[in-house]
Amino acid sequence: MTQPSIRDYGDRGLMIECGSTTEVLALADALRSARLPMVEDIVAGARTVLVHLGAPGLQASVRSALADIHPNDSHSIEQSEVVIDVVYDGTDLAEVGAAVGMDVEGIVQAHTGTRWRVGFGGFTPGFAYLIGGDERLVVPRRSEPRTRVPAGAVALAGEFSGIYPRESPGGWQLIGRTAATLWDIGRSPPALLTPGMWVKFRAVDPW
Amino acid sequence: MVISLEVLNPGPLALVEDLGRPGFAHIGVGRSGAADRRSHRLANRLVANPEDLATLEITLGGFAARVRGGGVWLAVTGAGAQPAIDGIPFGLNAVHFIEEGQVLSVGSPASGLRNYLAVRGGFAVPPVLGSRSSDTLSGIGPPPLRAGDVLPVGRPSGDLPGVDHAPVSPVAAARADLRVIPGPRDDWFADPGALARTEWVVSERSDRVGVRLAGTPLQHRWPDRQLPSEGAGRGAIQVPPNGQPVILGPDHPVTGGYPVIGVLVDADTDTVAQLRPGQSVRLRWEQAGIAAAAQSGW
C-alpha cells in the first residue's frame, strides 16, 4: 500500500484511512484474504478500515505486515448480485425530490437505473451501506432522526443507500419499502447483503 | 443425568456471557462477551474450565439458583458481593463444591457492579454465531435470565481444579484512574487536554453498550462537521455533540459517527465494567507527548 495513514487505535487496534469507500472495500477484502494471525476483526467504514488485534503489543508487527498487503483487484471480491423489489412510496420522496430537483418518477429511475454495491456493514445486524449508485441521489440525513423507522424501509443518506433490517430509530431519508428479509439469524448466512455484493433495485407495485 | 442450574431469582440483570463472537463486523454484528473479561477468565480458571466457556454475568447481585441433577464445582469472582450456599457465606475468588438441591446466592455488591459465576463444565446453552454471549444491543444470543430458566451444565474437561484460591485485589469503590491512548480523532476537539483535566462522574444511564461520563462538556472543534461512519471498538471514548464522553462497552454498535478522542488501554476496559453510577473517574493520557502538550495549553 502506498503511504496510507495508519493511526493507533488504543493499544490493540489500527485505523487505516482510505480515499473512498471503493478503496475501503478492496483493502478490507485484501486484509481478510491475507488471514493475518494477529488480526481478530476487520471493521470497514466509509473512509476507514479498523483492524482489531488479538492482544496489546502487536501494533508494530501488524504495521509491517500491512506494508505487504496490496488491495485486491476486483475478481477476488464478492461478485454475486441480488435484486431487491421495492415499492417506492417512502414518506420522504417529496423532500428528496425537492433537494435533488427530480420528481418521484425521476428518483425511482435513478435508484433503479444503476447497480449499487455493498461497501460495508454496521449500525445493526444485516444493515449494509450501499455505494456507487446514481450520483444525483446524494441527500443529507434528516435533521431530526425518527424514533421508529419500519423494517424493510429503503433509504438514502449522503452518498449511501440502505435498507433497515428491522424497526429501529433512524435518520435516513425514506424513499420506499421492501419485503426482502435482510437479516435472519436462523438462515445461513444470516445476512442477505455482504460486502462486495451487487444490488439492483426494481420498482414493483404494492403487494 | 444432566446437571443444571435452575434460576430462582435473576436479580436486576443476569446474562450468559463468554469471550464473545469476533469476526462478524462486516454483517453488523458486534463481538459482545463478558464486560469484565479478567473476572470471567479467573472464574473459569478456578474451576479448571477453558477460558472461553460461558459464565453468568450477574449485575448488582440479587441472584439465586438451585443446582439439580448432581453437585458441581463453582466459583464467583468480580464485584464486592457476598456469595452463599444455602445461606452460608463463602469466599469470592475461590472454588467451592455445591451439592444437588442446594441454593447458590450472590448478594448485592458493596463495591463494583458485576460478578461472574463459573461452574465446572460451563453453561451449555446453544451458541449463536459461534458464541453463547448475550448481546443486549442486537438481541443476538441467549435472552436475559428469568426465574424458572434451567441452564444445563456442560461435561467437564481437563483436570480437577488445581488452584483453590486466587489472590485478587478487591474491586475499589474510590475514584478510578484509567489510561487513554489519544486518537484517532483527538484533532476533532478544541482542547483534547480537557479530557484528562476533568473529574468525570459515571452516569446512571450506563450499560453494556457504553458507560456515560458527566462533567464539563468537551468542545468539538467543528460543531457542524459530520464524521463519516467508521469502525469503533470497546474502550473507545466517543464524544457526541453534547460533549459528554461515552466509553464504549462490549455491546457497542460496530460503526459510529461520533469522533473518538482516545481509546482506553485494553487492560483498563475490565475496570470500566465495575464502575458504579456516581463513581468518580479520572482519565490519564498514556503517551507523555500529549500530556506535555496539554500542559503547555495546546
Short mmCIF file of C-alpha atoms in Angstrom, two decimals:
data_model
loop_
_atom_site.label_atom_id
_atom_site.label_comp_id
_atom_site.label_asym_id
_atom_site.label_seq_id
_atom_site.Cartn_x
_atom_site.Cartn_y
_atom_site.Cartn_z
CA MET A 1 0.00 0.00 0.00
CA THR A 2 1.35 3.44 -0.83
CA GLN A 3 1.74 5.52 2.33
CA PRO A 4 -1.70 5.09 3.86
CA SER A 5 -2.31 6.98 7.05
CA ILE A 6 -2.41 4.46 9.90
CA ARG A 7 -3.17 5.53 13.47
CA ASP A 8 -3.01 3.51 16.64
CA TYR A 9 -6.49 2.72 17.94
CA GLY A 10 -5.75 2.22 21.63
CA ASP A 11 -3.09 -0.43 22.22
CA ARG A 12 -4.95 -3.15 20.36
CA GLY A 13 -6.05 -1.68 17.05
CA LEU A 14 -5.02 0.21 13.96
CA MET A 15 -7.16 2.61 11.93
CA ILE A 16 -6.28 2.90 8.24
CA GLU A 17 -7.54 5.90 6.24
CA CYS A 18 -8.70 5.43 2.63
CA GLY A 19 -9.68 7.87 -0.10
CA SER A 20 -13.09 6.34 -0.87
CA THR A 21 -15.43 3.53 0.14
CA THR A 22 -14.40 1.65 -3.00
CA GLU A 23 -10.82 1.67 -1.70
CA VAL A 24 -12.11 0.52 1.70
CA LEU A 25 -13.90 -2.42 0.09
CA ALA A 26 -10.75 -3.52 -1.72
CA LEU A 27 -8.49 -3.09 1.30
CA ALA A 28 -10.84 -4.89 3.70
CA ASP A 29 -11.08 -7.77 1.25
CA ALA A 30 -7.29 -7.95 0.85
CA LEU A 31 -6.85 -7.96 4.63
CA ARG A 32 -9.39 -10.74 5.05
CA SER A 33 -7.69 -12.82 2.34
CA ALA A 34 -4.28 -12.31 3.99
CA ARG A 35 -5.60 -14.04 7.16
CA LEU A 36 -3.00 -12.40 9.39
CA PRO A 37 -2.99 -14.44 12.62
CA MET A 38 -2.81 -11.35 14.85
CA VAL A 39 -5.96 -9.84 13.33
CA GLU A 40 -9.16 -10.57 15.22
CA ASP A 41 -11.62 -8.49 13.23
CA ILE A 42 -11.72 -6.03 10.35
CA VAL A 43 -14.26 -3.21 10.53
CA ALA A 44 -14.78 -1.27 7.33
CA GLY A 45 -16.24 2.23 7.41
CA ALA A 46 -16.98 4.93 4.87
CA ARG A 47 -13.35 6.03 4.61
CA THR A 48 -11.50 3.79 7.03
CA VAL A 49 -10.63 0.22 7.91
CA LEU A 50 -10.27 -0.51 11.63
CA VAL A 51 -8.21 -3.59 12.40
CA HIS A 52 -8.76 -5.16 15.83
CA LEU A 53 -5.77 -7.17 17.04
CA GLY A 54 -5.75 -10.26 19.23
CA ALA A 55 -3.82 -8.67 22.09
CA PRO A 56 -1.98 -5.47 23.07
CA GLY A 57 1.60 -5.06 21.84
CA LEU A 58 1.07 -6.30 18.28
CA GLN A 59 0.66 -2.97 16.52
CA ALA A 60 4.26 -2.63 15.30
CA SER A 61 4.35 -6.08 13.71
CA VAL A 62 0.93 -5.64 12.07
CA ARG A 63 2.04 -2.28 10.65
CA SER A 64 4.96 -4.12 8.99
CA ALA A 65 2.66 -6.82 7.66
CA LEU A 66 0.32 -4.17 6.22
CA ALA A 67 3.14 -2.82 4.05
CA ASP A 68 3.00 -6.09 2.07
CA ILE A 69 -0.78 -6.07 1.55
CA HIS A 70 -1.98 -4.90 -1.85
CA PRO A 71 -5.71 -4.23 -2.23
CA ASN A 72 -7.14 -6.93 -4.46
CA ASP A 73 -8.28 -6.34 -7.96
CA SER A 74 -12.00 -6.90 -8.30
CA HIS A 75 -12.17 -10.54 -9.36
CA SER A 76 -11.37 -11.83 -5.92
CA ILE A 77 -14.01 -9.74 -4.13
CA GLU A 78 -17.59 -10.99 -3.81
CA GLN A 79 -19.31 -10.59 -7.18
CA SER A 80 -22.81 -12.01 -6.78
CA GLU A 81 -25.86 -9.88 -7.47
CA VAL A 82 -29.20 -9.68 -5.72
CA VAL A 83 -32.37 -8.00 -6.98
CA ILE A 84 -34.41 -6.14 -4.37
CA ASP A 85 -38.05 -5.39 -5.16
CA VAL A 86 -39.16 -2.02 -3.82
CA VAL A 87 -42.46 -0.21 -3.57
CA TYR A 88 -41.43 3.43 -3.99
CA ASP A 89 -43.87 5.15 -1.66
CA GLY A 90 -41.50 6.40 1.06
CA THR A 91 -42.50 9.31 3.33
CA ASP A 92 -39.57 11.47 2.28
CA LEU A 93 -39.90 11.14 -1.50
CA ALA A 94 -41.19 14.69 -1.98
CA GLU A 95 -38.46 16.19 0.20
CA VAL A 96 -35.76 14.20 -1.58
CA GLY A 97 -37.24 15.30 -4.89
CA ALA A 98 -37.08 18.94 -3.88
CA ALA A 99 -33.49 18.56 -2.68
CA VAL A 100 -32.23 16.89 -5.87
CA GLY A 101 -34.52 18.61 -8.39
CA MET A 102 -36.35 15.48 -9.61
CA ASP A 103 -39.91 14.19 -9.46
CA VAL A 104 -40.79 10.78 -7.96
CA GLU A 105 -40.50 9.08 -11.34
CA GLY A 106 -37.02 10.54 -11.74
CA ILE A 107 -35.92 9.35 -8.29
CA VAL A 108 -37.20 5.85 -8.99
CA GLN A 109 -35.42 5.72 -12.32
CA ALA A 110 -32.17 6.97 -10.75
CA HIS A 111 -32.35 4.49 -7.84
CA THR A 112 -33.15 1.51 -10.07
CA GLY A 113 -31.17 2.53 -13.14
CA THR A 114 -27.69 1.56 -11.98
CA ARG A 115 -26.34 -1.18 -9.75
CA TRP A 116 -25.32 -0.35 -6.20
CA ARG A 117 -22.64 -2.26 -4.31
CA VAL A 118 -22.33 -3.25 -0.64
CA GLY A 119 -19.45 -1.15 0.69
CA PHE A 120 -19.54 -2.17 4.33
CA GLY A 121 -21.87 -3.34 7.09
CA GLY A 122 -22.50 -1.87 10.51
CA PHE A 123 -25.06 0.04 12.60
CA THR A 124 -27.20 -3.09 13.19
CA PRO A 125 -27.05 -6.76 12.09
CA GLY A 126 -27.84 -7.10 8.39
CA PHE A 127 -27.52 -3.39 7.60
CA ALA A 128 -25.39 -2.68 4.51
CA TYR A 129 -24.13 0.72 3.33
CA LEU A 130 -24.61 0.66 -0.47
CA ILE A 131 -22.26 2.69 -2.67
CA GLY A 132 -21.78 3.50 -6.33
CA GLY A 133 -25.38 4.39 -7.20
CA ASP A 134 -26.63 7.35 -9.24
CA GLU A 135 -24.64 10.42 -8.15
CA ARG A 136 -27.72 12.64 -8.35
CA LEU A 137 -29.21 10.91 -5.32
CA VAL A 138 -26.88 12.46 -2.72
CA VAL A 139 -29.04 13.94 0.05
CA PRO A 140 -28.30 14.89 3.67
CA ARG A 141 -29.68 12.89 6.58
CA ARG A 142 -32.83 14.22 8.16
CA SER A 143 -32.11 16.99 10.69
CA GLU A 144 -34.23 15.15 13.26
CA PRO A 145 -33.96 11.35 13.28
CA ARG A 146 -37.18 9.38 13.64
CA THR A 147 -37.67 7.23 16.74
CA ARG A 148 -39.21 4.49 14.60
CA VAL A 149 -38.34 3.52 11.05
CA PRO A 150 -40.19 0.40 9.87
CA ALA A 151 -38.40 -2.82 8.97
CA GLY A 152 -37.73 -3.01 5.22
CA ALA A 153 -37.55 0.75 4.73
CA VAL A 154 -35.35 1.68 1.76
CA ALA A 155 -33.45 4.89 2.38
CA LEU A 156 -30.82 7.42 1.30
CA ALA A 157 -28.24 9.43 3.28
CA GLY A 158 -25.15 11.17 1.95
CA GLU A 159 -23.57 9.05 -0.77
CA PHE A 160 -25.23 5.86 0.51
CA SER A 161 -28.41 3.91 0.12
CA GLY A 162 -29.51 1.34 2.67
CA ILE A 163 -32.33 -0.88 3.88
CA TYR A 164 -33.36 -1.06 7.54
CA PRO A 165 -33.32 -4.78 8.51
CA ARG A 166 -35.68 -4.25 11.42
CA GLU A 167 -37.65 -1.48 13.06
CA SER A 168 -35.25 0.97 14.71
CA PRO A 169 -34.59 4.69 15.21
CA GLY A 170 -33.13 6.26 12.08
CA GLY A 171 -32.21 9.50 10.37
CA TRP A 172 -32.06 8.46 6.73
CA GLN A 173 -34.47 9.71 4.02
CA LEU A 174 -37.14 7.09 3.33
CA ILE A 175 -37.96 6.51 -0.33
CA GLY A 176 -39.57 3.07 -0.34
CA ARG A 177 -40.05 -0.32 1.27
CA THR A 178 -39.14 -3.92 0.52
CA ALA A 179 -40.41 -7.31 1.69
CA ALA A 180 -36.93 -8.83 1.38
CA THR A 181 -35.54 -10.31 4.61
CA LEU A 182 -32.25 -8.57 5.27
CA TRP A 183 -31.43 -10.45 8.47
CA ASP A 184 -32.50 -13.88 9.67
CA ILE A 185 -30.45 -15.45 12.47
CA GLY A 186 -31.83 -18.88 11.51
CA ARG A 187 -30.69 -18.56 7.88
CA SER A 188 -27.19 -19.49 6.72
CA PRO A 189 -25.73 -16.95 6.09
CA PRO A 190 -27.91 -14.74 8.28
CA ALA A 191 -27.22 -11.52 6.36
CA LEU A 192 -28.67 -11.11 2.85
CA LEU A 193 -26.13 -8.43 1.91
CA THR A 194 -22.39 -8.84 2.46
CA PRO A 195 -19.51 -6.58 1.36
CA GLY A 196 -18.88 -6.59 -2.41
CA MET A 197 -22.31 -7.89 -3.44
CA TRP A 198 -24.05 -6.02 -6.23
CA VAL A 199 -27.60 -4.82 -5.60
CA LYS A 200 -30.17 -3.99 -8.28
CA PHE A 201 -33.31 -2.29 -7.10
CA ARG A 202 -36.51 -2.98 -9.02
CA ALA A 203 -39.75 -1.00 -8.75
CA VAL A 204 -42.83 -3.11 -8.08
CA ASP A 205 -46.48 -2.41 -7.36
CA PRO A 206 -47.69 -2.54 -3.76
CA TRP A 207 -48.37 -6.10 -2.57
CA MET B 1 -28.20 -37.28 34.36
CA VAL B 2 -27.67 -33.73 33.22
CA ILE B 3 -26.63 -31.31 35.92
CA SER B 4 -28.37 -27.99 35.64
CA LEU B 5 -28.90 -24.70 37.41
CA GLU B 6 -32.49 -23.56 37.88
CA VAL B 7 -32.73 -19.79 38.19
CA LEU B 8 -34.85 -18.79 41.20
CA ASN B 9 -34.16 -15.05 41.00
CA PRO B 10 -32.04 -13.39 38.30
CA GLY B 11 -31.64 -10.10 40.18
CA PRO B 12 -31.64 -6.81 38.20
CA LEU B 13 -29.80 -8.38 35.24
CA ALA B 14 -28.13 -11.75 34.74
CA LEU B 15 -26.71 -12.76 31.36
CA VAL B 16 -24.88 -15.71 29.88
CA GLU B 17 -21.51 -14.48 28.59
CA ASP B 18 -18.32 -15.93 27.21
CA LEU B 19 -15.49 -14.23 25.30
CA GLY B 20 -17.83 -13.14 22.51
CA ARG B 21 -18.09 -13.56 18.74
CA PRO B 22 -15.33 -11.63 16.96
CA GLY B 23 -15.19 -11.59 13.17
CA PHE B 24 -18.75 -10.57 12.20
CA ALA B 25 -18.34 -6.80 11.93
CA HIS B 26 -18.94 -7.00 8.17
CA ILE B 27 -22.56 -8.03 8.78
CA GLY B 28 -23.08 -5.53 11.60
CA VAL B 29 -22.72 -7.99 14.48
CA GLY B 30 -20.57 -6.85 17.40
CA ARG B 31 -18.27 -9.01 19.48
CA SER B 32 -20.22 -8.75 22.78
CA GLY B 33 -18.91 -11.03 25.56
CA ALA B 34 -18.17 -10.60 29.26
CA ALA B 35 -17.83 -6.95 30.28
CA ASP B 36 -15.08 -7.77 32.82
CA ARG B 37 -13.09 -10.35 30.94
CA ARG B 38 -10.44 -10.61 33.67
CA SER B 39 -13.03 -11.74 36.24
CA HIS B 40 -14.73 -14.04 33.72
CA ARG B 41 -11.40 -15.71 32.87
CA LEU B 42 -10.43 -16.08 36.52
CA ALA B 43 -13.76 -17.70 37.38
CA ASN B 44 -13.23 -20.26 34.61
CA ARG B 45 -9.62 -20.94 35.63
CA LEU B 46 -10.65 -21.58 39.23
CA VAL B 47 -12.98 -24.38 38.10
CA ALA B 48 -10.41 -25.70 35.57
CA ASN B 49 -12.51 -24.64 32.55
CA PRO B 50 -11.13 -23.36 29.26
CA GLU B 51 -11.40 -19.55 29.45
CA ASP B 52 -13.97 -19.33 26.68
CA LEU B 53 -16.70 -21.41 28.36
CA ALA B 54 -19.83 -19.49 29.31
CA THR B 55 -20.26 -17.96 32.76
CA LEU B 56 -23.15 -15.98 34.20
CA GLU B 57 -22.59 -12.23 34.40
CA ILE B 58 -24.60 -11.05 37.42
CA THR B 59 -25.18 -7.29 37.67
CA LEU B 60 -25.86 -5.79 41.11
CA GLY B 61 -26.39 -9.17 42.75
CA GLY B 62 -29.81 -10.35 43.88
CA PHE B 63 -29.17 -13.70 42.20
CA ALA B 64 -30.28 -17.13 43.39
CA ALA B 65 -30.29 -20.52 41.68
CA ARG B 66 -30.72 -24.16 42.71
CA VAL B 67 -28.46 -26.98 41.50
CA ARG B 68 -30.28 -30.01 40.09
CA GLY B 69 -29.17 -33.43 38.87
CA GLY B 70 -25.93 -33.58 40.82
CA GLY B 71 -23.29 -31.45 42.54
CA VAL B 72 -20.81 -29.18 40.76
CA TRP B 73 -17.66 -27.13 41.42
CA LEU B 74 -18.21 -23.40 41.12
CA ALA B 75 -16.50 -20.06 41.67
CA VAL B 76 -17.69 -16.44 41.94
CA THR B 77 -15.40 -13.55 41.03
CA GLY B 78 -15.73 -9.82 40.39
CA ALA B 79 -17.56 -7.20 42.46
CA GLY B 80 -17.52 -6.99 46.27
CA ALA B 81 -20.63 -9.14 46.80
CA GLN B 82 -21.29 -11.96 49.23
CA PRO B 83 -21.90 -15.37 47.65
CA ALA B 84 -23.51 -18.11 49.77
CA ILE B 85 -24.62 -21.74 49.53
CA ASP B 86 -27.90 -22.37 51.35
CA GLY B 87 -27.35 -19.06 53.12
CA ILE B 88 -23.86 -19.93 54.36
CA PRO B 89 -21.33 -17.39 53.01
CA PHE B 90 -18.26 -18.49 51.12
CA GLY B 91 -15.35 -16.58 49.66
CA LEU B 92 -15.06 -14.79 46.33
CA ASN B 93 -12.25 -15.86 44.02
CA ALA B 94 -12.19 -19.40 45.43
CA VAL B 95 -13.54 -22.72 44.22
CA HIS B 96 -16.35 -24.46 46.15
CA PHE B 97 -18.47 -27.55 45.70
CA ILE B 98 -22.25 -27.19 45.73
CA GLU B 99 -24.40 -30.30 46.32
CA GLU B 100 -27.52 -31.26 44.43
CA GLY B 101 -30.55 -29.36 45.69
CA GLN B 102 -28.55 -26.59 47.33
CA VAL B 103 -29.17 -22.92 46.52
CA LEU B 104 -26.41 -20.59 45.40
CA SER B 105 -26.98 -16.89 46.02
CA VAL B 106 -24.98 -13.77 45.21
CA GLY B 107 -25.86 -10.67 47.24
CA SER B 108 -25.77 -7.02 46.21
CA PRO B 109 -22.18 -5.81 45.92
CA ALA B 110 -20.89 -3.13 48.27
CA SER B 111 -18.38 -2.11 45.60
CA GLY B 112 -18.18 -2.81 41.90
CA LEU B 113 -21.02 -3.85 39.64
CA ARG B 114 -20.67 -7.32 38.13
CA ASN B 115 -19.95 -10.81 39.42
CA TYR B 116 -19.11 -13.86 37.34
CA LEU B 117 -20.35 -17.32 38.25
CA ALA B 118 -18.49 -20.20 36.63
CA VAL B 119 -19.37 -23.86 37.00
CA ARG B 120 -17.06 -26.69 36.05
CA GLY B 121 -18.12 -27.65 32.52
CA GLY B 122 -19.55 -24.24 31.70
CA PHE B 123 -23.14 -23.36 30.86
CA ALA B 124 -24.08 -25.37 27.81
CA VAL B 125 -26.83 -23.23 26.26
CA PRO B 126 -26.96 -23.32 22.45
CA PRO B 127 -24.38 -21.00 20.85
CA VAL B 128 -25.44 -18.40 18.26
CA LEU B 129 -22.89 -17.40 15.60
CA GLY B 130 -20.28 -19.39 17.49
CA SER B 131 -20.75 -17.83 20.93
CA ARG B 132 -23.02 -18.09 23.96
CA SER B 133 -22.74 -14.36 24.70
CA SER B 134 -25.85 -12.22 25.16
CA ASP B 135 -25.62 -9.08 23.05
CA THR B 136 -28.01 -6.65 24.73
CA LEU B 137 -27.93 -4.21 21.77
CA SER B 138 -28.79 -6.55 18.92
CA GLY B 139 -30.57 -9.28 20.94
CA ILE B 140 -28.30 -11.96 19.49
CA GLY B 141 -27.58 -14.87 21.83
CA PRO B 142 -29.45 -16.09 24.94
CA PRO B 143 -32.05 -13.68 26.34
CA PRO B 144 -31.53 -12.18 29.84
CA LEU B 145 -32.15 -14.80 32.52
CA ARG B 146 -35.56 -15.10 34.13
CA ALA B 147 -36.86 -17.05 37.13
CA GLY B 148 -37.60 -20.60 36.02
CA ASP B 149 -34.84 -20.77 33.39
CA VAL B 150 -32.95 -24.06 33.53
CA LEU B 151 -29.32 -23.81 32.42
CA PRO B 152 -27.61 -27.10 31.54
CA VAL B 153 -24.05 -27.58 32.78
CA GLY B 154 -21.58 -28.96 30.24
CA ARG B 155 -19.37 -32.00 30.59
CA PRO B 156 -16.17 -31.01 32.34
CA SER B 157 -12.87 -31.49 30.58
CA GLY B 158 -9.36 -31.21 31.93
CA ASP B 159 -8.03 -31.93 35.38
CA LEU B 160 -9.77 -31.28 38.64
CA PRO B 161 -9.27 -27.72 39.87
CA GLY B 162 -5.63 -27.23 40.88
CA VAL B 163 -5.84 -23.68 42.22
CA ASP B 164 -8.32 -23.25 45.03
CA HIS B 165 -7.94 -19.57 45.75
CA ALA B 166 -6.62 -16.64 43.75
CA PRO B 167 -5.26 -13.56 45.49
CA VAL B 168 -7.11 -10.71 43.76
CA SER B 169 -7.33 -7.08 44.85
CA PRO B 170 -10.91 -6.23 45.79
CA VAL B 171 -12.81 -4.01 43.36
CA ALA B 172 -12.31 -0.44 44.53
CA ALA B 173 -15.11 1.96 45.36
CA ALA B 174 -12.90 5.02 45.23
CA ARG B 175 -12.03 7.11 42.18
CA ALA B 176 -10.98 5.10 39.14
CA ASP B 177 -7.90 6.20 37.19
CA LEU B 178 -7.99 4.99 33.61
CA ARG B 179 -5.29 5.23 30.95
CA VAL B 180 -6.18 6.53 27.48
CA ILE B 181 -4.21 6.42 24.26
CA PRO B 182 -5.01 9.51 22.20
CA GLY B 183 -6.82 9.39 18.87
CA PRO B 184 -7.82 8.62 16.26
CA ARG B 185 -9.98 11.77 16.33
CA ASP B 186 -8.39 13.85 19.09
CA ASP B 187 -7.83 16.51 16.42
CA TRP B 188 -11.63 16.98 16.25
CA PHE B 189 -11.56 18.65 19.66
CA ALA B 190 -10.73 22.24 20.55
CA ASP B 191 -8.88 21.21 23.73
CA PRO B 192 -8.25 17.47 23.96
CA GLY B 193 -6.24 18.01 27.15
CA ALA B 194 -9.53 18.82 28.92
CA LEU B 195 -10.36 15.11 28.88
CA ALA B 196 -7.58 14.49 31.40
CA ARG B 197 -8.15 17.64 33.47
CA THR B 198 -11.82 16.93 34.16
CA GLU B 199 -13.10 14.89 37.10
CA TRP B 200 -15.81 12.79 35.45
CA VAL B 201 -18.71 11.07 37.21
CA VAL B 202 -20.29 7.84 35.98
CA SER B 203 -23.87 8.46 34.90
CA GLU B 204 -26.85 6.25 35.79
CA ARG B 205 -27.50 5.97 32.06
CA SER B 206 -24.70 3.45 31.64
CA ASP B 207 -24.97 -0.13 30.47
CA ARG B 208 -23.19 -2.77 28.40
CA VAL B 209 -23.42 -0.53 25.33
CA GLY B 210 -21.47 2.26 26.99
CA VAL B 211 -20.54 4.00 30.22
CA ARG B 212 -21.59 7.64 30.07
CA LEU B 213 -19.47 10.21 31.88
CA ALA B 214 -20.86 13.50 33.18
CA GLY B 215 -18.72 16.60 33.55
CA THR B 216 -17.77 19.85 31.84
CA PRO B 217 -18.67 19.26 28.17
CA LEU B 218 -15.79 18.78 25.74
CA GLN B 219 -15.85 21.27 22.85
CA HIS B 220 -15.78 19.99 19.29
CA ARG B 221 -13.53 21.98 17.00
CA TRP B 222 -16.10 21.97 14.15
CA PRO B 223 -19.56 21.60 15.72
CA ASP B 224 -21.38 21.18 12.41
CA ARG B 225 -18.97 18.78 10.77
CA GLN B 226 -20.08 15.15 10.39
CA LEU B 227 -17.60 12.33 10.78
CA PRO B 228 -18.10 9.62 8.12
CA SER B 229 -19.18 6.35 9.80
CA GLU B 230 -16.17 4.42 11.00
CA GLY B 231 -15.46 1.28 12.97
CA ALA B 232 -15.48 1.51 16.75
CA GLY B 233 -14.03 -0.68 19.50
CA ARG B 234 -14.62 -1.49 23.11
CA GLY B 235 -12.84 1.05 25.32
CA ALA B 236 -13.11 3.81 22.71
CA ILE B 237 -14.19 7.16 24.17
CA GLN B 238 -16.80 8.57 21.80
CA VAL B 239 -17.98 12.16 22.24
CA PRO B 240 -21.42 13.07 20.85
CA PRO B 241 -22.41 16.70 20.17
CA ASN B 242 -23.37 17.27 23.84
CA GLY B 243 -19.71 16.91 24.82
CA GLN B 244 -20.28 14.14 27.38
CA PRO B 245 -17.89 11.23 26.72
CA VAL B 246 -19.14 7.65 26.39
CA ILE B 247 -16.74 4.76 27.00
CA LEU B 248 -17.90 2.04 24.62
CA GLY B 249 -18.72 -1.29 26.27
CA PRO B 250 -18.91 -4.86 24.95
CA ASP B 251 -22.27 -4.35 23.19
CA HIS B 252 -21.36 -1.15 21.35
CA PRO B 253 -22.55 -0.66 17.74
CA VAL B 254 -19.98 -1.86 15.21
CA THR B 255 -19.70 1.52 13.47
CA GLY B 256 -20.34 5.03 14.70
CA GLY B 257 -20.39 8.64 13.55
CA TYR B 258 -19.16 10.43 16.68
CA PRO B 259 -15.46 11.26 16.99
CA VAL B 260 -13.36 9.08 19.27
CA ILE B 261 -10.99 11.31 21.28
CA GLY B 262 -9.00 8.37 22.66
CA VAL B 263 -9.16 4.66 23.42
CA LEU B 264 -8.59 3.10 26.84
CA VAL B 265 -5.61 0.85 27.32
CA ASP B 266 -7.03 -2.66 26.87
CA ALA B 267 -6.37 -3.78 30.45
CA ASP B 268 -8.38 -0.84 31.83
CA THR B 269 -11.56 -1.80 29.93
CA ASP B 270 -12.20 -4.54 32.51
CA THR B 271 -12.03 -1.90 35.27
CA VAL B 272 -14.76 0.07 33.45
CA ALA B 273 -17.07 -2.93 33.76
CA GLN B 274 -17.05 -2.48 37.55
CA LEU B 275 -17.77 1.27 37.67
CA ARG B 276 -20.90 2.27 39.56
CA PRO B 277 -23.13 5.29 38.83
CA GLY B 278 -21.86 8.20 40.91
CA GLN B 279 -18.28 6.94 40.96
CA SER B 280 -15.53 9.42 40.02
CA VAL B 281 -13.25 8.77 37.07
CA ARG B 282 -10.01 10.44 36.01
CA LEU B 283 -8.63 9.75 32.55
CA ARG B 284 -4.90 9.91 32.02
CA TRP B 285 -3.16 10.22 28.64
CA GLU B 286 -0.83 7.30 28.28
CA GLN B 287 1.68 9.00 25.99
CA ALA B 288 3.94 11.63 27.50
CA GLY B 289 3.78 13.76 24.36
CA ILE B 290 0.07 14.59 24.68
CA ALA B 291 0.27 15.20 28.42
CA ALA B 292 3.08 17.72 27.91
CA ALA B 293 1.19 19.43 25.08
CA ALA B 294 -1.93 19.78 27.25
CA GLN B 295 0.06 21.46 30.00
CA SER B 296 1.53 23.94 27.56
CA GLY B 297 -2.00 24.99 26.57
CA TRP B 298 -2.19 23.45 23.09
#
